[in-house]
Amino acid sequence: QSVLTQPPSMSGTPGQRVTISCSGSTSNIGGNTVHWYQQLPGTAPKPLIYSNYQRPSGIPDRFSGSKSGTSASLAINGLQSEDEADYYCAAWDDSLKGWVFGGGTKVTVL
Amino acid sequence: EVQLVQSGGGLVQPGGSLRLSCAASGFTFSNYEVNWVRQAPGKGLEWVSYISRSGETIYHADSVKGRFTISRDNARNSVFLQMESLRTEDTGVYYCAREDDVGDQDPWGQGTLVTVSS
């Protein structure tokens, strides 16, 4: 059972908008920034969003992040076939003194 | 190029030991914290260990506390994960990742497979 809660799977057709939720608590998301990672099959995770909503260079603006209270979300606008991957949220947990991850959301492009 | 290159890993029997290495290049290694994150087959990401820039502050996940030890050698631009008393549930791909000032894990190493089995 992951400390951060994400839906296990989501799907959409090309061009659609998909929003992935990430729910935590005051010791993690509520008091610290949220980061999102994309993992393609057989590869290392890749940074997608840092500090709640910032995009690293090279990440398309189709990807956006937000945070409110103890929850965060990742939106993918204009879904493309190459977006089919697993997505993870992460935050530092002050109580556990460690990083906590969501269980991951598998996004399928129909 | 900023990169982390991992080595070590392999097949080990339950109760055995293994040491993972993560070599950094392309940046000033001593200016960054480092984490180890693992992924069991078909499962999600699980944070394992953290080490500060100087190595003075270390945290381990409860699941590995007392069995795993993270360390670093800034002169060799490397971080290590010494794993003792390995269990079958420690099986998975282990990644090292550089942590920057805002907590972003970037980049990640290529990953190394650890298999604990008799």
PDB file of N, CA, C and O in Angstrom, chain A residues 27-104:
ATOM      1  N   SER A  27       1.761  15.469   6.145  1.00  0.00           N
ATOM      2  CA  SER A  27       3.191  15.236   6.351  1.00  0.00           C
ATOM      3  C   SER A  27       3.960  15.132   5.036  1.00  0.00           C
ATOM      4  O   SER A  27       5.197  15.199   5.028  1.00  0.00           O
ATOM      5  N   ASN A  28       3.259  14.944   3.932  1.00  0.00           N
ATOM      6  CA  ASN A  28       3.953  14.869   2.649  1.00  0.00           C
ATOM      7  C   ASN A  28       3.475  15.974   1.693  1.00  0.00           C
ATOM      8  O   ASN A  28       4.028  17.071   1.679  1.00  0.00           O
ATOM      9  N   ILE A  29       2.437  15.725   0.935  1.00  0.00           N
ATOM     10  CA  ILE A  29       1.988  16.724  -0.038  1.00  0.00           C
ATOM     11  C   ILE A  29       1.590  18.027   0.634  1.00  0.00           C
ATOM     12  O   ILE A  29       1.866  19.118   0.126  1.00  0.00           O
ATOM     13  N   GLY A  30       0.939  17.916   1.795  1.00  0.00           N
ATOM     14  CA  GLY A  30       0.461  19.121   2.469  1.00  0.00           C
ATOM     15  C   GLY A  30       1.569  20.077   2.873  1.00  0.00           C
ATOM     16  O   GLY A  30       1.323  21.279   3.009  1.00  0.00           O
ATOM     17  N   GLY A  31       2.780  19.581   3.084  1.00  0.00           N
ATOM     18  CA  GLY A  31       3.853  20.443   3.556  1.00  0.00           C
ATOM     19  C   GLY A  31       5.062  20.526   2.649  1.00  0.00           C
ATOM     20  O   GLY A  31       6.024  21.241   2.953  1.00  0.00           O
ATOM     21  N   ASN A  32       5.009  19.800   1.547  1.00  0.00           N
ATOM     22  CA  ASN A  32       6.168  19.760   0.638  1.00  0.00           C
ATOM     23  C   ASN A  32       5.721  19.768  -0.815  1.00  0.00           C
ATOM     24  O   ASN A  32       4.553  19.562  -1.121  1.00  0.00           O
ATOM     25  N   THR A  33       6.685  19.980  -1.693  1.00  0.00           N
ATOM     26  CA  THR A  33       6.347  20.040  -3.118  1.00  0.00           C
ATOM     27  C   THR A  33       6.171  18.640  -3.698  1.00  0.00           C
ATOM     28  O   THR A  33       6.674  17.653  -3.161  1.00  0.00           O
ATOM     29  N   VAL A  34       5.442  18.588  -4.798  1.00  0.00           N
ATOM     30  CA  VAL A  34       5.133  17.333  -5.477  1.00  0.00           C
ATOM     31  C   VAL A  34       5.902  17.250  -6.790  1.00  0.00           C
ATOM     32  O   VAL A  34       6.041  18.247  -7.503  1.00  0.00           O
ATOM     33  N   HIS A  35       6.376  16.066  -7.079  1.00  0.00           N
ATOM     34  CA  HIS A  35       7.114  15.823  -8.316  1.00  0.00           C
ATOM     35  C   HIS A  35       6.444  14.672  -9.066  1.00  0.00           C
ATOM     36  O   HIS A  35       5.886  13.768  -8.444  1.00  0.00           O
ATOM     37  N   TRP A  36       6.498  14.730 -10.372  1.00  0.00           N
ATOM     38  CA  TRP A  36       5.900  13.694 -11.206  1.00  0.00           C
ATOM     39  C   TRP A  36       6.959  13.105 -12.139  1.00  0.00           C
ATOM     40  O   TRP A  36       7.807  13.836 -12.681  1.00  0.00           O
ATOM     41  N   TYR A  37       6.875  11.790 -12.327  1.00  0.00           N
ATOM     42  CA  TYR A  37       7.814  11.083 -13.196  1.00  0.00           C
ATOM     43  C   TYR A  37       7.047  10.220 -14.191  1.00  0.00           C
ATOM     44  O   TYR A  37       6.005   9.653 -13.864  1.00  0.00           O
ATOM     45  N   GLN A  38       7.604  10.121 -15.379  1.00  0.00           N
ATOM     46  CA  GLN A  38       7.059   9.260 -16.428  1.00  0.00           C
ATOM     47  C   GLN A  38       8.019   8.095 -16.633  1.00  0.00           C
ATOM     48  O   GLN A  38       9.235   8.292 -16.717  1.00  0.00           O
ATOM     49  N   GLN A  39       7.471   6.888 -16.691  1.00  0.00           N
ATOM     50  CA  GLN A  39       8.318   5.730 -16.913  1.00  0.00           C
ATOM     51  C   GLN A  39       7.800   4.923 -18.096  1.00  0.00           C
ATOM     52  O   GLN A  39       6.688   4.365 -18.031  1.00  0.00           O
ATOM     53  N   LEU A  40       8.571   4.874 -19.135  1.00  0.00           N
ATOM     54  CA  LEU A  40       8.256   4.035 -20.284  1.00  0.00           C
ATOM     55  C   LEU A  40       8.735   2.619 -19.985  1.00  0.00           C
ATOM     56  O   LEU A  40       9.669   2.427 -19.195  1.00  0.00           O
ATOM     57  N   PRO A  41       8.127   1.611 -20.603  1.00  0.00           N
ATOM     58  CA  PRO A  41       8.507   0.218 -20.309  1.00  0.00           C
ATOM     59  C   PRO A  41       9.998  -0.030 -20.470  1.00  0.00           C
ATOM     60  O   PRO A  41      10.603   0.343 -21.475  1.00  0.00           O
ATOM     61  N   GLY A  42      10.596  -0.641 -19.444  1.00  0.00           N
ATOM     62  CA  GLY A  42      11.998  -1.036 -19.514  1.00  0.00           C
ATOM     63  C   GLY A  42      12.992   0.096 -19.382  1.00  0.00           C
ATOM     64  O   GLY A  42      14.192  -0.099 -19.630  1.00  0.00           O
ATOM     65  N   THR A  43      12.519   1.279 -18.978  1.00  0.00           N
ATOM     66  CA  THR A  43      13.445   2.407 -18.860  1.00  0.00           C
ATOM     67  C   THR A  43      13.372   3.017 -17.471  1.00  0.00           C
ATOM     68  O   THR A  43      12.449   2.753 -16.709  1.00  0.00           O
ATOM     69  N   ALA A  44      14.360   3.854 -17.158  1.00  0.00           N
ATOM     70  CA  ALA A  44      14.367   4.557 -15.874  1.00  0.00           C
ATOM     71  C   ALA A  44      13.315   5.656 -15.886  1.00  0.00           C
ATOM     72  O   ALA A  44      12.973   6.194 -16.953  1.00  0.00           O
ATOM     73  N   PRO A  45      12.797   6.008 -14.715  1.00  0.00           N
ATOM     74  CA  PRO A  45      11.846   7.125 -14.644  1.00  0.00           C
ATOM     75  C   PRO A  45      12.475   8.409 -15.169  1.00  0.00           C
ATOM     76  O   PRO A  45      13.679   8.615 -15.065  1.00  0.00           O
ATOM     77  N   LYS A  46      11.621   9.253 -15.716  1.00  0.00           N
ATOM     78  CA  LYS A  46      12.063  10.520 -16.301  1.00  0.00           C
ATOM     79  C   LYS A  46      11.294  11.655 -15.634  1.00  0.00           C
ATOM     80  O   LYS A  46      10.063  11.590 -15.522  1.00  0.00           O
ATOM     81  N   PRO A  47      11.976  12.691 -15.188  1.00  0.00           N
ATOM     82  CA  PRO A  47      11.275  13.822 -14.567  1.00  0.00           C
ATOM     83  C   PRO A  47      10.312  14.487 -15.535  1.00  0.00           C
ATOM     84  O   PRO A  47      10.676  14.775 -16.673  1.00  0.00           O
ATOM     85  N   LEU A  48       9.101  14.759 -15.042  1.00  0.00           N
ATOM     86  CA  LEU A  48       8.067  15.353 -15.885  1.00  0.00           C
ATOM     87  C   LEU A  48       7.622  16.721 -15.344  1.00  0.00           C
ATOM     88  O   LEU A  48       7.443  17.668 -16.091  1.00  0.00           O
ATOM     89  N   ILE A  49       7.413  16.769 -14.042  1.00  0.00           N
ATOM     90  CA  ILE A  49       6.997  17.986 -13.343  1.00  0.00           C
ATOM     91  C   ILE A  49       7.744  18.035 -12.021  1.00  0.00           C
ATOM     92  O   ILE A  49       7.819  17.014 -11.320  1.00  0.00           O
ATOM     93  N   TYR A  50       8.300  19.193 -11.668  1.00  0.00           N
ATOM     94  CA  TYR A  50       8.916  19.335 -10.355  1.00  0.00           C
ATOM     95  C   TYR A  50       8.338  20.553  -9.648  1.00  0.00           C
ATOM     96  O   TYR A  50       7.751  21.434 -10.292  1.00  0.00           O
ATOM     97  N   SER A  51       8.471  20.578  -8.336  1.00  0.00           N
ATOM     98  CA  SER A  51       7.940  21.699  -7.533  1.00  0.00           C
ATOM     99  C   SER A  51       6.487  22.015  -7.885  1.00  0.00           C
ATOM    100  O   SER A  51       6.135  23.168  -8.147  1.00  0.00           O
ATOM    101  N   ASN A  52       5.668  21.007  -7.922  1.00  0.00           N
ATOM    102  CA  ASN A  52       4.210  21.102  -8.130  1.00  0.00           C
ATOM    103  C   ASN A  52       3.778  21.343  -9.567  1.00  0.00           C
ATOM    104  O   ASN A  52       2.814  20.725 -10.039  1.00  0.00           O
ATOM    105  N   TYR A  53       4.458  22.276 -10.269  1.00  0.00           N
ATOM    106  CA  TYR A  53       3.947  22.652 -11.586  1.00  0.00           C
ATOM    107  C   TYR A  53       5.036  23.009 -12.602  1.00  0.00           C
ATOM    108  O   TYR A  53       4.743  23.310 -13.752  1.00  0.00           O
ATOM    109  N   GLN A  54       6.284  22.975 -12.178  1.00  0.00           N
ATOM    110  CA  GLN A  54       7.360  23.373 -13.079  1.00  0.00           C
ATOM    111  C   GLN A  54       7.726  22.225 -14.039  1.00  0.00           C
ATOM    112  O   GLN A  54       7.793  21.071 -13.646  1.00  0.00           O
ATOM    113  N   ARG A  55       7.979  22.578 -15.292  1.00  0.00           N
ATOM    114  CA  ARG A  55       8.384  21.587 -16.282  1.00  0.00           C
ATOM    115  C   ARG A  55       9.867  21.701 -16.588  1.00  0.00           C
ATOM    116  O   ARG A  55      10.352  22.787 -16.890  1.00  0.00           O
ATOM    117  N   PRO A  56      10.603  20.579 -16.526  1.00  0.00           N
ATOM    118  CA  PRO A  56      12.010  20.607 -16.946  1.00  0.00           C
ATOM    119  C   PRO A  56      12.086  20.973 -18.427  1.00  0.00           C
ATOM    120  O   PRO A  56      11.122  20.799 -19.172  1.00  0.00           O
ATOM    121  N   SER A  57      13.230  21.458 -18.835  1.00  0.00           N
ATOM    122  CA  SER A  57      13.392  21.795 -20.247  1.00  0.00           C
ATOM    123  C   SER A  57      13.212  20.547 -21.094  1.00  0.00           C
ATOM    124  O   SER A  57      13.653  19.455 -20.711  1.00  0.00           O
ATOM    125  N   GLY A  58      12.517  20.720 -22.203  1.00  0.00           N
ATOM    126  CA  GLY A  58      12.289  19.598 -23.100  1.00  0.00           C
ATOM    127  C   GLY A  58      10.968  18.893 -22.885  1.00  0.00           C
ATOM    128  O   GLY A  58      10.547  18.083 -23.718  1.00  0.00           O
ATOM    129  N   ILE A  59      10.284  19.176 -21.780  1.00  0.00           N
ATOM    130  CA  ILE A  59       8.977  18.571 -21.524  1.00  0.00           C
ATOM    131  C   ILE A  59       7.905  19.440 -22.188  1.00  0.00           C
ATOM    132  O   ILE A  59       7.814  20.643 -21.902  1.00  0.00           O
ATOM    133  N   PRO A  60       7.079  18.856 -23.048  1.00  0.00           N
ATOM    134  CA  PRO A  60       6.052  19.648 -23.757  1.00  0.00           C
ATOM    135  C   PRO A  60       5.060  20.279 -22.800  1.00  0.00           C
ATOM    136  O   PRO A  60       4.777  19.723 -21.715  1.00  0.00           O
ATOM    137  N   ASP A  61       4.515  21.428 -23.191  1.00  0.00           N
ATOM    138  CA  ASP A  61       3.566  22.118 -22.317  1.00  0.00           C
ATOM    139  C   ASP A  61       2.205  21.439 -22.293  1.00  0.00           C
ATOM    140  O   ASP A  61       1.272  21.929 -21.655  1.00  0.00           O
ATOM    141  N   ARG A  62       2.093  20.301 -22.977  1.00  0.00           N
ATOM    142  CA  ARG A  62       0.873  19.486 -22.846  1.00  0.00           C
ATOM    143  C   ARG A  62       0.752  18.915 -21.432  1.00  0.00           C
ATOM    144  O   ARG A  62      -0.336  18.544 -20.985  1.00  0.00           O
ATOM    145  N   PHE A  63       1.905  18.823 -20.753  1.00  0.00           N
ATOM    146  CA  PHE A  63       1.925  18.298 -19.400  1.00  0.00           C
ATOM    147  C   PHE A  63       1.888  19.466 -18.408  1.00  0.00           C
ATOM    148  O   PHE A  63       2.665  20.416 -18.524  1.00  0.00           O
ATOM    149  N   SER A  64       0.984  19.364 -17.432  1.00  0.00           N
ATOM    150  CA  SER A  64       0.902  20.412 -16.420  1.00  0.00           C
ATOM    151  C   SER A  64       0.579  19.791 -15.069  1.00  0.00           C
ATOM    152  O   SER A  64      -0.065  18.747 -14.988  1.00  0.00           O
ATOM    153  N   GLY A  65       1.072  20.448 -14.015  1.00  0.00           N
ATOM    154  CA  GLY A  65       0.851  19.949 -12.670  1.00  0.00           C
ATOM    155  C   GLY A  65       0.223  21.009 -11.791  1.00  0.00           C
ATOM    156  O   GLY A  65       0.385  22.213 -12.029  1.00  0.00           O
ATOM    157  N   SER A  66      -0.498  20.551 -10.774  1.00  0.00           N
ATOM    158  CA  SER A  66      -1.094  21.467  -9.804  1.00  0.00           C
ATOM    159  C   SER A  66      -1.157  20.778  -8.460  1.00  0.00           C
ATOM    160  O   SER A  66      -1.038  19.547  -8.356  1.00  0.00           O
ATOM    161  N   LYS A  67      -1.332  21.606  -7.430  1.00  0.00           N
ATOM    162  CA  LYS A  67      -1.430  21.069  -6.070  1.00  0.00           C
ATOM    163  C   LYS A  67      -2.390  21.931  -5.266  1.00  0.00           C
ATOM    164  O   LYS A  67      -2.419  23.153  -5.408  1.00  0.00           O
ATOM    165  N   SER A  68      -3.196  21.259  -4.426  1.00  0.00           N
ATOM    166  CA  SER A  68      -4.107  21.964  -3.541  1.00  0.00           C
ATOM    167  C   SER A  68      -4.229  21.169  -2.257  1.00  0.00           C
ATOM    168  O   SER A  68      -4.676  20.021  -2.272  1.00  0.00           O
ATOM    169  N   GLY A  69      -3.809  21.771  -1.152  1.00  0.00           N
ATOM    170  CA  GLY A  69      -3.876  21.086   0.128  1.00  0.00           C
ATOM    171  C   GLY A  69      -3.036  19.821   0.146  1.00  0.00           C
ATOM    172  O   GLY A  69      -1.822  19.878  -0.060  1.00  0.00           O
ATOM    173  N   THR A  70      -3.672  18.696   0.371  1.00  0.00           N
ATOM    174  CA  THR A  70      -2.951  17.421   0.448  1.00  0.00           C
ATOM    175  C   THR A  70      -3.117  16.584  -0.816  1.00  0.00           C
ATOM    176  O   THR A  70      -2.903  15.368  -0.790  1.00  0.00           O
ATOM    177  N   SER A  71      -3.521  17.226  -1.905  1.00  0.00           N
ATOM    178  CA  SER A  71      -3.670  16.513  -3.172  1.00  0.00           C
ATOM    179  C   SER A  71      -2.973  17.245  -4.298  1.00  0.00           C
ATOM    180  O   SER A  71      -2.776  18.462  -4.240  1.00  0.00           O
ATOM    181  N   ALA A  72      -2.605  16.488  -5.309  1.00  0.00           N
ATOM    182  CA  ALA A  72      -1.975  17.054  -6.495  1.00  0.00           C
ATOM    183  C   ALA A  72      -2.538  16.358  -7.718  1.00  0.00           C
ATOM    184  O   ALA A  72      -3.181  15.301  -7.608  1.00  0.00           O
ATOM    185  N   SER A  73      -2.315  16.944  -8.874  1.00  0.00           N
ATOM    186  CA  SER A  73      -2.785  16.305 -10.100  1.00  0.00           C
ATOM    187  C   SER A  73      -1.848  16.615 -11.258  1.00  0.00           C
ATOM    188  O   SER A  73      -1.181  17.649 -11.283  1.00  0.00           O
ATOM    189  N   LEU A  74      -1.810  15.687 -12.183  1.00  0.00           N
ATOM    190  CA  LEU A  74      -1.049  15.833 -13.413  1.00  0.00           C
ATOM    191  C   LEU A  74      -2.035  15.765 -14.568  1.00  0.00           C
ATOM    192  O   LEU A  74      -2.823  14.823 -14.650  1.00  0.00           O
ATOM    193  N   ALA A  75      -2.012  16.761 -15.416  1.00  0.00           N
ATOM    194  CA  ALA A  75      -2.897  16.775 -16.576  1.00  0.00           C
ATOM    195  C   ALA A  75      -2.082  16.599 -17.853  1.00  0.00           C
ATOM    196  O   ALA A  75      -1.002  17.176 -18.000  1.00  0.00           O
ATOM    197  N   ILE A  76      -2.610  15.774 -18.721  1.00  0.00           N
ATOM    198  CA  ILE A  76      -2.012  15.612 -20.044  1.00  0.00           C
ATOM    199  C   ILE A  76      -3.043  16.092 -21.054  1.00  0.00           C
ATOM    200  O   ILE A  76      -4.118  15.488 -21.195  1.00  0.00           O
ATOM    201  N   ASN A  77      -2.747  17.204 -21.702  1.00  0.00           N
ATOM    202  CA  ASN A  77      -3.648  17.747 -22.721  1.00  0.00           C
ATOM    203  C   ASN A  77      -3.238  17.246 -24.101  1.00  0.00           C
ATOM    204  O   ASN A  77      -2.046  17.079 -24.372  1.00  0.00           O
ATOM    205  N   GLY A  78      -4.216  17.004 -24.939  1.00  0.00           N
ATOM    206  CA  GLY A  78      -3.885  16.546 -26.288  1.00  0.00           C
ATOM    207  C   GLY A  78      -3.107  15.242 -26.254  1.00  0.00           C
ATOM    208  O   GLY A  78      -2.011  15.137 -26.781  1.00  0.00           O
ATOM    209  N   LEU A  79      -3.694  14.237 -25.623  1.00  0.00           N
ATOM    210  CA  LEU A  79      -3.039  12.937 -25.440  1.00  0.00           C
ATOM    211  C   LEU A  79      -2.478  12.409 -26.752  1.00  0.00           C
ATOM    212  O   LEU A  79      -3.129  12.459 -27.799  1.00  0.00           O
ATOM    213  N   GLN A  80      -1.241  11.903 -26.692  1.00  0.00           N
ATOM    214  CA  GLN A  80      -0.603  11.337 -27.877  1.00  0.00           C
ATOM    215  C   GLN A  80      -0.188   9.897 -27.593  1.00  0.00           C
ATOM    216  O   GLN A  80      -0.006   9.507 -26.437  1.00  0.00           O
ATOM    217  N   SER A  81       0.026   9.130 -28.622  1.00  0.00           N
ATOM    218  CA  SER A  81       0.360   7.710 -28.461  1.00  0.00           C
ATOM    219  C   SER A  81       1.642   7.521 -27.650  1.00  0.00           C
ATOM    220  O   SER A  81       1.755   6.562 -26.874  1.00  0.00           O
ATOM    221  N   GLU A  82       2.572   8.453 -27.793  1.00  0.00           N
ATOM    222  CA  GLU A  82       3.830   8.321 -27.053  1.00  0.00           C
ATOM    223  C   GLU A  82       3.705   8.632 -25.571  1.00  0.00           C
ATOM    224  O   GLU A  82       4.663   8.479 -24.811  1.00  0.00           O
ATOM    225  N   ASP A  83       2.514   9.069 -25.164  1.00  0.00           N
ATOM    226  CA  ASP A  83       2.274   9.334 -23.741  1.00  0.00           C
ATOM    227  C   ASP A  83       1.890   8.066 -22.987  1.00  0.00           C
ATOM    228  O   ASP A  83       1.719   8.092 -21.762  1.00  0.00           O
ATOM    229  N   GLU A  84       1.747   6.968 -23.713  1.00  0.00           N
ATOM    230  CA  GLU A  84       1.397   5.699 -23.065  1.00  0.00           C
ATOM    231  C   GLU A  84       2.578   5.258 -22.198  1.00  0.00           C
ATOM    232  O   GLU A  84       3.650   4.914 -22.696  1.00  0.00           O
ATOM    233  N   ALA A  85       2.369   5.279 -20.871  1.00  0.00           N
ATOM    234  CA  ALA A  85       3.456   5.037 -19.923  1.00  0.00           C
ATOM    235  C   ALA A  85       2.866   4.934 -18.519  1.00  0.00           C
ATOM    236  O   ALA A  85       1.663   5.093 -18.320  1.00  0.00           O
ATOM    237  N   ASP A  86       3.752   4.696 -17.551  1.00  0.00           N
ATOM    238  CA  ASP A  86       3.370   4.742 -16.146  1.00  0.00           C
ATOM    239  C   ASP A  86       3.792   6.090 -15.579  1.00  0.00           C
ATOM    240  O   ASP A  86       4.876   6.588 -15.878  1.00  0.00           O
ATOM    241  N   TYR A  87       2.927   6.675 -14.745  1.00  0.00           N
ATOM    242  CA  TYR A  87       3.184   7.985 -14.158  1.00  0.00           C
ATOM    243  C   TYR A  87       3.151   7.881 -12.639  1.00  0.00           C
ATOM    244  O   TYR A  87       2.253   7.269 -12.079  1.00  0.00           O
ATOM    245  N   TYR A  88       4.156   8.480 -11.996  1.00  0.00           N
ATOM    246  CA  TYR A  88       4.279   8.421 -10.541  1.00  0.00           C
ATOM    247  C   TYR A  88       4.369   9.822  -9.945  1.00  0.00           C
ATOM    248  O   TYR A  88       5.109  10.665 -10.457  1.00  0.00           O
ATOM    249  N   CYS A  89       3.659  10.039  -8.841  1.00  0.00           N
ATOM    250  CA  CYS A  89       3.838  11.263  -8.069  1.00  0.00           C
ATOM    251  C   CYS A  89       4.766  10.932  -6.897  1.00  0.00           C
ATOM    252  O   CYS A  89       4.873   9.772  -6.481  1.00  0.00           O
ATOM    253  N   ALA A  90       5.445  11.950  -6.376  1.00  0.00           N
ATOM    254  CA  ALA A  90       6.368  11.753  -5.266  1.00  0.00           C
ATOM    255  C   ALA A  90       6.435  13.020  -4.431  1.00  0.00           C
ATOM    256  O   ALA A  90       6.284  14.140  -4.944  1.00  0.00           O
ATOM    257  N   ALA A  91       6.687  12.843  -3.132  1.00  0.00           N
ATOM    258  CA  ALA A  91       6.855  13.978  -2.229  1.00  0.00           C
ATOM    259  C   ALA A  91       7.685  13.522  -1.038  1.00  0.00           C
ATOM    260  O   ALA A  91       7.701  12.330  -0.704  1.00  0.00           O
ATOM    261  N   TRP A  92       8.386  14.453  -0.416  1.00  0.00           N
ATOM    262  CA  TRP A  92       9.122  14.144   0.806  1.00  0.00           C
ATOM    263  C   TRP A  92       8.123  14.053   1.952  1.00  0.00           C
ATOM    264  O   TRP A  92       7.198  14.849   2.040  1.00  0.00           O
ATOM    265  N   ASP A  93       8.303  13.056   2.817  1.00  0.00           N
ATOM    266  CA  ASP A  93       7.432  12.907   3.976  1.00  0.00           C
ATOM    267  C   ASP A  93       8.198  13.268   5.241  1.00  0.00           C
ATOM    268  O   ASP A  93       9.185  12.606   5.579  1.00  0.00           O
ATOM    269  N   ASP A  94       7.752  14.309   5.928  1.00  0.00           N
ATOM    270  CA  ASP A  94       8.459  14.796   7.115  1.00  0.00           C
ATOM    271  C   ASP A  94       8.381  13.813   8.277  1.00  0.00           C
ATOM    272  O   ASP A  94       9.282  13.760   9.116  1.00  0.00           O
ATOM    273  N   SER A  95       7.306  13.040   8.358  1.00  0.00           N
ATOM    274  CA  SER A  95       7.153  12.079   9.458  1.00  0.00           C
ATOM    275  C   SER A  95       7.999  10.830   9.228  1.00  0.00           C
ATOM    276  O   SER A  95       8.653  10.336  10.143  1.00  0.00           O
ATOM    277  N   LEU A  96       7.993  10.336   8.014  1.00  0.00           N
ATOM    278  CA  LEU A  96       8.741   9.127   7.673  1.00  0.00           C
ATOM    279  C   LEU A  96      10.209   9.418   7.412  1.00  0.00           C
ATOM    280  O   LEU A  96      11.041   8.509   7.400  1.00  0.00           O
ATOM    281  N   LYS A  97      10.528  10.691   7.221  1.00  0.00           N
ATOM    282  CA  LYS A  97      11.904  11.089   6.870  1.00  0.00           C
ATOM    283  C   LYS A  97      12.361  10.307   5.636  1.00  0.00           C
ATOM    284  O   LYS A  97      13.391   9.611   5.627  1.00  0.00           O
ATOM    285  N   GLY A  98      11.575  10.462   4.597  1.00  0.00           N
ATOM    286  CA  GLY A  98      11.936   9.790   3.351  1.00  0.00           C
ATOM    287  C   GLY A  98      10.997  10.189   2.239  1.00  0.00           C
ATOM    288  O   GLY A  98       9.977  10.847   2.470  1.00  0.00           O
ATOM    289  N   TRP A  99      11.354   9.820   1.033  1.00  0.00           N
ATOM    290  CA  TRP A  99      10.507  10.086  -0.123  1.00  0.00           C
ATOM    291  C   TRP A  99       9.394   9.038  -0.179  1.00  0.00           C
ATOM    292  O   TRP A  99       9.621   7.859   0.086  1.00  0.00           O
ATOM    293  N   VAL A 100       8.206   9.482  -0.532  1.00  0.00           N
ATOM    294  CA  VAL A 100       7.096   8.577  -0.725  1.00  0.00           C
ATOM    295  C   VAL A 100       6.593   8.745  -2.155  1.00  0.00           C
ATOM    296  O   VAL A 100       6.575   9.856  -2.698  1.00  0.00           O
ATOM    297  N   PHE A 101       6.223   7.625  -2.734  1.00  0.00           N
ATOM    298  CA  PHE A 101       5.725   7.615  -4.105  1.00  0.00           C
ATOM    299  C   PHE A 101       4.275   7.145  -4.133  1.00  0.00           C
ATOM    300  O   PHE A 101       3.828   6.408  -3.249  1.00  0.00           O
ATOM    301  N   GLY A 102       3.565   7.560  -5.186  1.00  0.00           N
ATOM    302  CA  GLY A 102       2.274   6.976  -5.461  1.00  0.00           C
ATOM    303  C   GLY A 102       2.481   5.600  -6.056  1.00  0.00           C
ATOM    304  O   GLY A 102       3.593   5.256  -6.480  1.00  0.00           O
ATOM    305  N   GLY A 103       1.415   4.815  -6.113  1.00  0.00           N
ATOM    306  CA  GLY A 103       1.519   3.468  -6.647  1.00  0.00           C
ATOM    307  C   GLY A 103       1.700   3.412  -8.153  1.00  0.00           C
ATOM    308  O   GLY A 103       1.976   2.349  -8.712  1.00  0.00           O
ATOM    309  N   GLY A 104       1.531   4.573  -8.800  1.00  0.00           N
ATOM    310  CA  GLY A 104       1.692   4.611 -10.247  1.00  0.00           C
ATOM    311  C   GLY A 104       0.371   4.509 -10.977  1.00  0.00           C
ATOM    312  O   GLY A 104      -0.545   3.800 -10.532  1.00  0.00           O
TER     313      GLY A 104
END
